[in-house]
XYZ file of C-alpha atoms in Angstrom:
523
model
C -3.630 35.273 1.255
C -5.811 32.747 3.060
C -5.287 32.970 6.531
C -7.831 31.658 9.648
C -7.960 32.808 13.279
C -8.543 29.414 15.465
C -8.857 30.148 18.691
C -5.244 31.716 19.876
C -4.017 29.629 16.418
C -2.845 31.509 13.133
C -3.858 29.225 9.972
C -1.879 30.012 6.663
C -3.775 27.919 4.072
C -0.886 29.266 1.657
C 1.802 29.035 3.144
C 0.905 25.792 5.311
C 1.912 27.116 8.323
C 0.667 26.937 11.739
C 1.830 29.362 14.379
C 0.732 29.986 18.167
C 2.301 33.250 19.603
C 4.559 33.678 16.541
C 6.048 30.201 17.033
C 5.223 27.802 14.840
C 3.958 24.224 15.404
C 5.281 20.865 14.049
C 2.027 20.585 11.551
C 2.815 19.232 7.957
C 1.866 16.745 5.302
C -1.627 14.763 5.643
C -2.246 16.352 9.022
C -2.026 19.980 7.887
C -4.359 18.717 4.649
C -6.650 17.233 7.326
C -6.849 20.404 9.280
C -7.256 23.254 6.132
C -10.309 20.526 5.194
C -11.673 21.716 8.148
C -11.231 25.192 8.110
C -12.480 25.613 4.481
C -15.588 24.085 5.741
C -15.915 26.625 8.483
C -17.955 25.687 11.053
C -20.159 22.915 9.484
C -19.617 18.938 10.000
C -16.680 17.312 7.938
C -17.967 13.898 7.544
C -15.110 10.545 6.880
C -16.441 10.101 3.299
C -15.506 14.284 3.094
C -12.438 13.826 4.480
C -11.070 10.833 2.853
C -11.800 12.188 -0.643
C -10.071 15.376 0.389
C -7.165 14.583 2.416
C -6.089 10.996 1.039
C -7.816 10.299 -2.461
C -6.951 8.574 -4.679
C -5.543 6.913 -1.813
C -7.078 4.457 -0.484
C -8.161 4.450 3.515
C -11.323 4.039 5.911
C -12.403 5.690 8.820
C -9.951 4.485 11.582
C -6.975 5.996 9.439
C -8.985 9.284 9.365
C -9.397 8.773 13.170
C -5.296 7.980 13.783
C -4.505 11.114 12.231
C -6.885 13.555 13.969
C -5.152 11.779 16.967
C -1.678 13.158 15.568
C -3.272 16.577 14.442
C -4.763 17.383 18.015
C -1.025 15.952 19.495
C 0.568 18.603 17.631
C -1.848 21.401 18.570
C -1.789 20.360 21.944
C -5.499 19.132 22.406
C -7.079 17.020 24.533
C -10.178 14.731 23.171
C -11.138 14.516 26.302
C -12.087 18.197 26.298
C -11.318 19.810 22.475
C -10.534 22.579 21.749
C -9.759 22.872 18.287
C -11.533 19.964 17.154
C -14.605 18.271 18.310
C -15.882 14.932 17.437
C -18.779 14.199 16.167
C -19.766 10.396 16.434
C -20.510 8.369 13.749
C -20.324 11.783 11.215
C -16.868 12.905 11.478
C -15.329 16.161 12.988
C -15.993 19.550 13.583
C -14.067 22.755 14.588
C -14.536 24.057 18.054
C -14.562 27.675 16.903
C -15.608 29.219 13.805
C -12.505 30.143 11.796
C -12.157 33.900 11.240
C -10.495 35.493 8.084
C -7.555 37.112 8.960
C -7.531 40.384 7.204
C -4.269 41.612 6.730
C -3.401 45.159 5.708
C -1.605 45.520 3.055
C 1.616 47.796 3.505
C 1.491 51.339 2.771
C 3.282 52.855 -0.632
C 5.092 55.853 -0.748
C 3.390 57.063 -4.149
C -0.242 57.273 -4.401
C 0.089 56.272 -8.324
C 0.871 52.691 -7.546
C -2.265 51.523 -6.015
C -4.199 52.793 -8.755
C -2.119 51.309 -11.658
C -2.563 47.913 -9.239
C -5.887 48.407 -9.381
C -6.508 48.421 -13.217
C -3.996 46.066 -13.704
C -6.413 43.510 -11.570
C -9.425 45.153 -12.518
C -7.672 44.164 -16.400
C -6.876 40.441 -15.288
C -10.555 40.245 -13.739
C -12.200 41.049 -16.827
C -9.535 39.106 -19.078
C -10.458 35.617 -16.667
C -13.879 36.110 -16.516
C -14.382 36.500 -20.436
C -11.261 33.383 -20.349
C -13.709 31.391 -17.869
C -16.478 32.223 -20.240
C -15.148 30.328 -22.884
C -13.591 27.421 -20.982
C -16.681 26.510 -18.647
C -17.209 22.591 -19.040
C -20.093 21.125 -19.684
C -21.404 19.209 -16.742
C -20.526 15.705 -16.889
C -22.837 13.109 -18.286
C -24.893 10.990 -16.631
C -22.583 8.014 -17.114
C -19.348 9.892 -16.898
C -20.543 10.605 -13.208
C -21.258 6.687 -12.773
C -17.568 6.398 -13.582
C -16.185 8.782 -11.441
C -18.577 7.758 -8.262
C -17.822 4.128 -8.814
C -13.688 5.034 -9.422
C -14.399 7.008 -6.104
C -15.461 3.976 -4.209
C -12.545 1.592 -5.562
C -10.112 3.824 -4.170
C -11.431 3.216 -0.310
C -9.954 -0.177 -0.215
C -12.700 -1.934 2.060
C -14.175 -4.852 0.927
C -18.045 -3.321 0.503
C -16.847 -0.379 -0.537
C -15.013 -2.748 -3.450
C -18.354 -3.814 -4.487
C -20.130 -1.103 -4.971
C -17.847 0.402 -7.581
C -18.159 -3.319 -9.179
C -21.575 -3.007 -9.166
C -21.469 0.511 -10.600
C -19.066 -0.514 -13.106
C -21.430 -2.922 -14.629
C -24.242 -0.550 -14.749
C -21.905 1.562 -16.692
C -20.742 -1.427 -18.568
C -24.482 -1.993 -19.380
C -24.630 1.246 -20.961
C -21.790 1.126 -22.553
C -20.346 -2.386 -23.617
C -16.908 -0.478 -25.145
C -16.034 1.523 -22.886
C -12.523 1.151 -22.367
C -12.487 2.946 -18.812
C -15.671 0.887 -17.215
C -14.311 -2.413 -18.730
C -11.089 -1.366 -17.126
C -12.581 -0.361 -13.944
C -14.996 -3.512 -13.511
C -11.611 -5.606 -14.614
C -9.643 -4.007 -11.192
C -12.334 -4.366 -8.897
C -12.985 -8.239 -9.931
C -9.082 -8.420 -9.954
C -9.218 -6.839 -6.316
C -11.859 -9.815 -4.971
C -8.730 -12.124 -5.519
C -5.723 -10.188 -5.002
C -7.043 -8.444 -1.402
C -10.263 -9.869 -0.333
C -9.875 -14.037 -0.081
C -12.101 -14.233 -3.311
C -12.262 -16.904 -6.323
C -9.925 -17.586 -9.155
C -12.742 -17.143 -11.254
C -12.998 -13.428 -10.075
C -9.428 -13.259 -11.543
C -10.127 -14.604 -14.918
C -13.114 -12.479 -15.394
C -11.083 -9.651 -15.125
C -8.558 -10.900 -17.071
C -11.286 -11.241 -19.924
C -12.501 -7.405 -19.052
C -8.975 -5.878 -19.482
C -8.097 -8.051 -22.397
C -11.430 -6.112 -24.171
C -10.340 -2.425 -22.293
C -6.687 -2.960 -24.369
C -8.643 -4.278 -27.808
C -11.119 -0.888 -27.993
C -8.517 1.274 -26.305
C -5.018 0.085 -26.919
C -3.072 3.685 -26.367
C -5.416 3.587 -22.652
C -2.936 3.712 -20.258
C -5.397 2.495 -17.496
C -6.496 -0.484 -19.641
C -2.785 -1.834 -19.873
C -2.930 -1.163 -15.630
C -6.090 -2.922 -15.414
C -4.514 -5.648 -17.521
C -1.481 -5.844 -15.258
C -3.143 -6.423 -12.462
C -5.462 -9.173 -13.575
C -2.163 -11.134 -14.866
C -0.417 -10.241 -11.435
C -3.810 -12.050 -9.486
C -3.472 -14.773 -11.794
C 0.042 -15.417 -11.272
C 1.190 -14.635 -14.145
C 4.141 -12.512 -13.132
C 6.160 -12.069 -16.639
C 2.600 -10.652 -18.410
C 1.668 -8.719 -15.165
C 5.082 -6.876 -15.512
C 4.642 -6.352 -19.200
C 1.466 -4.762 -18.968
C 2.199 -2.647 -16.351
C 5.745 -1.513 -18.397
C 3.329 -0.515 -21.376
C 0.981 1.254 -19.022
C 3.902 3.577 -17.558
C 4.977 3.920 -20.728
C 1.790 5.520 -22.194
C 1.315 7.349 -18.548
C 4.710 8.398 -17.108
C 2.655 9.856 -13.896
C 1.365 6.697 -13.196
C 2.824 5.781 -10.133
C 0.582 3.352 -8.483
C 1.089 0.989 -11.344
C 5.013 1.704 -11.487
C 4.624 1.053 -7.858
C 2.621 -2.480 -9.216
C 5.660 -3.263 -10.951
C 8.134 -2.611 -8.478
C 6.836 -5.424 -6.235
C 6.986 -7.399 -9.080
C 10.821 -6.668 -9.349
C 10.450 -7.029 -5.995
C 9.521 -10.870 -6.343
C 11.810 -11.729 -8.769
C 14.939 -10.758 -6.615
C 15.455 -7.200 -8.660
C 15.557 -5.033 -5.156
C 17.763 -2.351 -6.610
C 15.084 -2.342 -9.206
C 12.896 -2.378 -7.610
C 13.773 0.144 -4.647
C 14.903 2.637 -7.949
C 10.414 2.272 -9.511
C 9.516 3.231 -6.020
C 10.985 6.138 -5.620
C 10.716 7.199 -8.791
C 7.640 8.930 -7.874
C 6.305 11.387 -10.216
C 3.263 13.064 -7.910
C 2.730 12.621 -3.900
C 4.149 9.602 -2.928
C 1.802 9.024 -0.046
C -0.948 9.309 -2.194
C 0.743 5.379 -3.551
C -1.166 2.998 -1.017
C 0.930 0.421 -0.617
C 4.282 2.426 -1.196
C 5.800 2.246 2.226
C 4.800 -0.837 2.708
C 6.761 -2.437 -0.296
C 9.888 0.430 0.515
C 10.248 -1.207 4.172
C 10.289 -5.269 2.270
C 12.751 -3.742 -0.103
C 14.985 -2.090 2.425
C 14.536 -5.352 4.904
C 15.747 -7.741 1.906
C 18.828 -5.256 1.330
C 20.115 -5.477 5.309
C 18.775 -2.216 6.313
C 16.999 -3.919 9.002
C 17.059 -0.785 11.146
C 15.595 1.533 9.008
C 13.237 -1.328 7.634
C 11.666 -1.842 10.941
C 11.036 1.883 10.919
C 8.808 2.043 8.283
C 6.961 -1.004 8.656
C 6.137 0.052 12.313
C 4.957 3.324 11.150
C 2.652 1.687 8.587
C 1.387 -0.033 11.647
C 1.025 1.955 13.904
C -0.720 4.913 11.452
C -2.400 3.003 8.497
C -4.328 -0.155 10.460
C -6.354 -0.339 7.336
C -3.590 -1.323 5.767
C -3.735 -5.045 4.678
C -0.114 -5.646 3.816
C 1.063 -3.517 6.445
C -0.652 -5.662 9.010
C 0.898 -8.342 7.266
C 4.330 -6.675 6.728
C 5.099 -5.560 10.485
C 4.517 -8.954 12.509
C 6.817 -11.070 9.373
C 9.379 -8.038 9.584
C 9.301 -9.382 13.514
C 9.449 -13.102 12.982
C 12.214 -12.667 10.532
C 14.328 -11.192 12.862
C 13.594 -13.524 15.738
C 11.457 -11.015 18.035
C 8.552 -13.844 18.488
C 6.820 -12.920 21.357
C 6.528 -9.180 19.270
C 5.199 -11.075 16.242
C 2.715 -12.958 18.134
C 1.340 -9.686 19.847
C 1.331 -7.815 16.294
C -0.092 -10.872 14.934
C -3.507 -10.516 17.413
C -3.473 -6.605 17.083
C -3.721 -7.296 13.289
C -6.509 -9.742 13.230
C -8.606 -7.692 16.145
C -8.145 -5.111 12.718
C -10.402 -7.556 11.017
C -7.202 -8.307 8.821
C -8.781 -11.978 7.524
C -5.587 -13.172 5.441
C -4.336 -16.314 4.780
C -0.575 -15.337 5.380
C -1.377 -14.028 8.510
C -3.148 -17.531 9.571
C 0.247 -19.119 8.630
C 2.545 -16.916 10.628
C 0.249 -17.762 13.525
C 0.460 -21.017 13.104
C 4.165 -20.859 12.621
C 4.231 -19.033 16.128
C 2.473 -21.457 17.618
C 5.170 -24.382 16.421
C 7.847 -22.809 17.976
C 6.796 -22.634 20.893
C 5.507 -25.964 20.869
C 1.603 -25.752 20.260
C 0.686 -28.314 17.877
C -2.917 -27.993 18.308
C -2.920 -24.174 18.349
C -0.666 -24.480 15.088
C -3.134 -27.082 13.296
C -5.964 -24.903 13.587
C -3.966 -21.515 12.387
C -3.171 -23.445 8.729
C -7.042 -24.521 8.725
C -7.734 -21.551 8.976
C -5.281 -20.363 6.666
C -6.983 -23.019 4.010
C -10.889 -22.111 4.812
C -10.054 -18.483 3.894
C -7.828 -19.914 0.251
C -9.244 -22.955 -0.240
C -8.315 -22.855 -3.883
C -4.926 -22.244 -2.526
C -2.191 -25.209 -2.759
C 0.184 -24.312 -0.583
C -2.066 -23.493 2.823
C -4.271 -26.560 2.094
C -0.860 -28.441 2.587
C 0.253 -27.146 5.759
C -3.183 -28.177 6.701
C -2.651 -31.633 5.326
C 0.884 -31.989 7.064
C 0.123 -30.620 10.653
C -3.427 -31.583 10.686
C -4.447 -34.360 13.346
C -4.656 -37.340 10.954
C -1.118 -38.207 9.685
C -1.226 -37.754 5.440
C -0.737 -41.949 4.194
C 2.813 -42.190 2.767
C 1.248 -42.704 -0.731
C -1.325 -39.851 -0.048
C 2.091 -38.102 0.457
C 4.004 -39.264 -2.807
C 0.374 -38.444 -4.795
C 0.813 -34.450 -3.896
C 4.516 -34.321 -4.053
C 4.018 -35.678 -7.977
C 0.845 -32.992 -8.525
C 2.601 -30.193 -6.779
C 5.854 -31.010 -8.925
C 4.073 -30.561 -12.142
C 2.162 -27.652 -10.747
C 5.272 -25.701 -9.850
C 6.406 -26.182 -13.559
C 4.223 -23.054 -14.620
C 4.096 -21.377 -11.443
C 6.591 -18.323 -11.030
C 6.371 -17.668 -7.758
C 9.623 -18.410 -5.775
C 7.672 -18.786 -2.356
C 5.720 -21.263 -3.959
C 8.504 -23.874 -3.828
C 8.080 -24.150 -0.112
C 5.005 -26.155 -0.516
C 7.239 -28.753 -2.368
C 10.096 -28.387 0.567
C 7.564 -29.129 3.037
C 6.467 -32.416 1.417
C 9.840 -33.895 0.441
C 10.773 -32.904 4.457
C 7.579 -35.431 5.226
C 8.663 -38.152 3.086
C 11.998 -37.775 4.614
C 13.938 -37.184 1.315
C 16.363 -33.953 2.636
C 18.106 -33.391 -0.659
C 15.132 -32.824 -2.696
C 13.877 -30.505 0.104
C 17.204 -28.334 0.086
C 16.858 -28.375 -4.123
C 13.540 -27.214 -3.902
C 14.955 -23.823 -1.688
C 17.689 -23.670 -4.259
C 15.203 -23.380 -7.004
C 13.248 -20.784 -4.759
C 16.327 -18.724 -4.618
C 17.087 -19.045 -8.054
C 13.578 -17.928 -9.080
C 14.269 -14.662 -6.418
C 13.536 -15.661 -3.037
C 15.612 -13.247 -0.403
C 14.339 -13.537 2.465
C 17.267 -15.726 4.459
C 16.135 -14.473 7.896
C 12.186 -16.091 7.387
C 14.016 -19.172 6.194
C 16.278 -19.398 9.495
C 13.152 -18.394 11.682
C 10.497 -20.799 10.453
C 10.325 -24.448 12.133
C 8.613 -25.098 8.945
C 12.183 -25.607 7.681
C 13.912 -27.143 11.171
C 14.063 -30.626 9.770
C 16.930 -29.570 7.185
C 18.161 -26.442 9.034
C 21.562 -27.995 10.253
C 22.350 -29.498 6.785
C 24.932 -27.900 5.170
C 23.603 -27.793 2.242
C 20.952 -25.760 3.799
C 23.493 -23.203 5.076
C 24.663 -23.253 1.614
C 21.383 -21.550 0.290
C 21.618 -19.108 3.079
C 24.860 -18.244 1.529
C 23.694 -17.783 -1.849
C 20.837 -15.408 -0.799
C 23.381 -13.380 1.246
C 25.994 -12.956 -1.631
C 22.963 -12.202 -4.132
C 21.646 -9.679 -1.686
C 25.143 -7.897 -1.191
C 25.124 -7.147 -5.254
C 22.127 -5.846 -5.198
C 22.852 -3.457 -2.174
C 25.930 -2.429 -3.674
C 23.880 -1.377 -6.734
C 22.163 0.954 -4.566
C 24.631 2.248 -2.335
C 26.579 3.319 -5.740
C 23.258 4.654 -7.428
C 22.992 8.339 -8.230
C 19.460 7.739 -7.041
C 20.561 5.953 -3.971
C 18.297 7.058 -0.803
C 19.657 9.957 1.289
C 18.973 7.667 4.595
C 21.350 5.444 3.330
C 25.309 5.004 3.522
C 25.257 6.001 -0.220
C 28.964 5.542 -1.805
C 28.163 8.350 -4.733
C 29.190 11.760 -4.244
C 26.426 12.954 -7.307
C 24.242 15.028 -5.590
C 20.906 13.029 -4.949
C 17.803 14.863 -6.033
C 15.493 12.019 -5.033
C 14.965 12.062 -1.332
C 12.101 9.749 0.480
């Protein structure tokens, strides 16, 4: 057994257990990984880049989510940064032990008969010399030179910062260079081009490159699982929402452990107004679920949209609060707010997110939503500028930036983009995307067409009601009727789906489940 002396703290790297005195301390999960990191280094420095490979990979963090959970580690073993004890930090490196750990030694218990130790003995002395002659034959050869370009550059795509995104491009391409067929480095260089768009405010053109990358992974490798992933997500950062789902179907298919892209297609469910679906992919979890990035994330959205506001707000708070790397989470917590009328809240998680560096175009809208309820015009024109300079291939923020802006859009300025966003929205599956359209018939003053254009956002999946009642993007039509109507319609579409949950056999233990099948699947 592996077990460390800390200090007055007994470490069971085995058993995961942490005990002071005999009585054991509330230290589990990704802070008990974080801590046996440590102790298996002994006394040396754990650097971030050690203990984000360790602890979190293939996960995808940075160095303040390594810093929020030392913070919970040293709660839970009652230290004080201020003065450590158990852990010390050392800045700009990492962290460091206070104490050397020392082996416990444990005696083994006495037998009664002398014979048994011996016959122990040869039996291990017989499994020693059985694995080392076993170990003989199996010892891999050491990875070539461009298998190692793979894995360092797959190692870098799974931080999830921007530079960090690059490099493995840029390593990617070198292996690309070597290799032209290679169905893993077209499939890598095809995420991390897909990743410019989807996370990082990039080009279109990023997008279709790696649409043409994983098109060629699926051609020279069409049983690669991580080719049909890579060509998922390319469609999915396109917009292409029927092929993104396809592709990542085939991909789980050919991988059944590949959770991150059923977790891909869940939000795609997601979109489409599938929540039991969608809820049912995400916790169908075949490995660590917290090893999924943006799991929780898309969990709290799915249990929001269902009515389980309470335990909704939960998780997106905890994402928050513990994850502030977290792009969607940043984006998740402050709409979670808005939607349920807590402004003042949203506004404050709003600023906490963008002091995070979170530069997203959503977020500059939500601002600027803020700001036009409670009465800021200026403050609100300059949030969907904003929201346009950092998408300004984007439709829909350029026309919030074209309504609210400080010259008035012409009335046949007006008529020109309602006509061009019509026949846009005729390939576009995107139910959100019908706002943009709402928006425009509200400014020409034509109600009806506004309300249709909701309707058609609801029929495509759309349901969120609660962002729809909170946004005075939508108070010109929000005492019509017919507007209450489509609140309606969301509401008894919701209920369906909930009741498809709630009489699941898979149906969440935190939930009011109506089965009485035993539920083997808890979060």
């Amino acid at each position: 057994m592996r077990r460390y002396r800390l200090l007055d703290l007994s470490i069971d790297l085995d058993r995961q257990t942490v005990e002071r005195g005999g009585t054991r301390l509330d230290v589990t999960g990704l802070s008990f990984r974080l801590l046996a990191c440590l102790v298996e280094h002994g006394e040396h420095v754990v650097t971030f880049d050690q203990l984000m490979e360790a602890v979190w990979a293939p996960a995808l963090v940075n160095e303040e989510t390594v810093t929020q959970r030392v913070r919970l580690l040293r709660q839970s073993l009652g230290d004080d940064a201020r003065a450590p004890r158990y852990i010390r930090t050392v800045r700009s490196r990492g962290y460091q032990l206070g104490e050397p750990p020392i082996p416990d030694l444990i005696e083994p218990p006495r037998r009664r008969l002398a014979v048994w130790p011996a016959l122990a003995a040869v039996v291990v002395l017989g499994a020693a010399a059985f694995g080392a002659s076993f170990l003989a034959r199996e010892e891999k050869p050491a990875p070539s030179a461009e298998q190692q370009i793979l894995d360092r550059a797959q190692w870098y795509a799974r931080m999830g910062q921007r530079d960090n995104n690059e490099r493995a491009l840029a390593l990617y391409d070198r292996a690309l260079h070597e290799a032209p067929d290679d169905a893993d480095a077209l499939s890598g260089a095809s995420r991390t081009r897909a990743a410019r768009t989807c996370l990082y405010n990039g080009s279109i053109d990023d997008a279709s490159d790696a649409l043409r990358l994983a098109r060629r992974a699926v051609a020279v490798g069409p049983d690669n699982p991580g080719a049909w992933s890579a060509l998922g997500y390319a469609r999915d950062c396109m917009g292409d929402v029927g092929g993104a789902i396809a592709a990542y179907e085939s991909a789980v298919r050919l991988n059944p452990d590949d959770d991150a892209t059923r977790s891909s297609a869940a939000y795609l469910y997601q979109e489409q107004g599938r929540l039991a679906d969608a809820l049912h992919a995400n916790l169908d979890m075949r490995g660590d679920p917290s090893r999924v990035r943006y799991r929780e994330v898309q969990l709290a959205r799915e249990y929001d949209l269902l009515g389980f506001t309470a335990q909704a707000g939960q998780r997106f708070r905890q994402v928050f609060e513990l994850s502030p790397d977290n792009v969607f989470g940043n984006i998740g917590w402050p709409a979670y707010l808005f939607a349920h009328g807590r402004f003042d809240e949203a506004r404050s998680a709003v600023t906490e997110a963008r002091h995070r560096d979170t530069a997203r175009p959503e977020l500059a809208i939500l601002d600027g939503e803020l700001a036009l309820r409670r009465g800021d015009k200026a403050a609100a024109a300059n949030a969907f500028a904003e929201a346009h300079a950092l998408r300004p291939e984007a439709s829909l923020p350029e026309t919030l930036a074209l309504l609210y802006g400080e010259t008035p859009l012409g009335a046949e300025a007006l008529q020109q983009r309602i006509i061009a966003t019509r026949k846009a929205l005729a390939s576009d599956p995107w139910p959100a995307s019908r706002f943009e359209l709402s928006w425009l018939l509200q400014a020409a003053g034509d109600r009806r067409n506004a309300i249709a254009a909701l309707d058609d956002a609801v029929a495509m999946g759309w349901r969120d009601a609660g962002y729809l009642r909170a946004s005075p993007l939508f108070a010109p039509i929000a005492a019509d009727p017919a507007f209450q109507d489509v609140i309606e319609s969301i509401d008894r579409r919701t209920r369906a789906e909930r009741d498809r949950v709630l009489d699941a056999t898979w149906c969440p233990t935190d939930l009011p489940c109506r089965t009485s099948i035993p539920r083997d699947m808890p979060l």
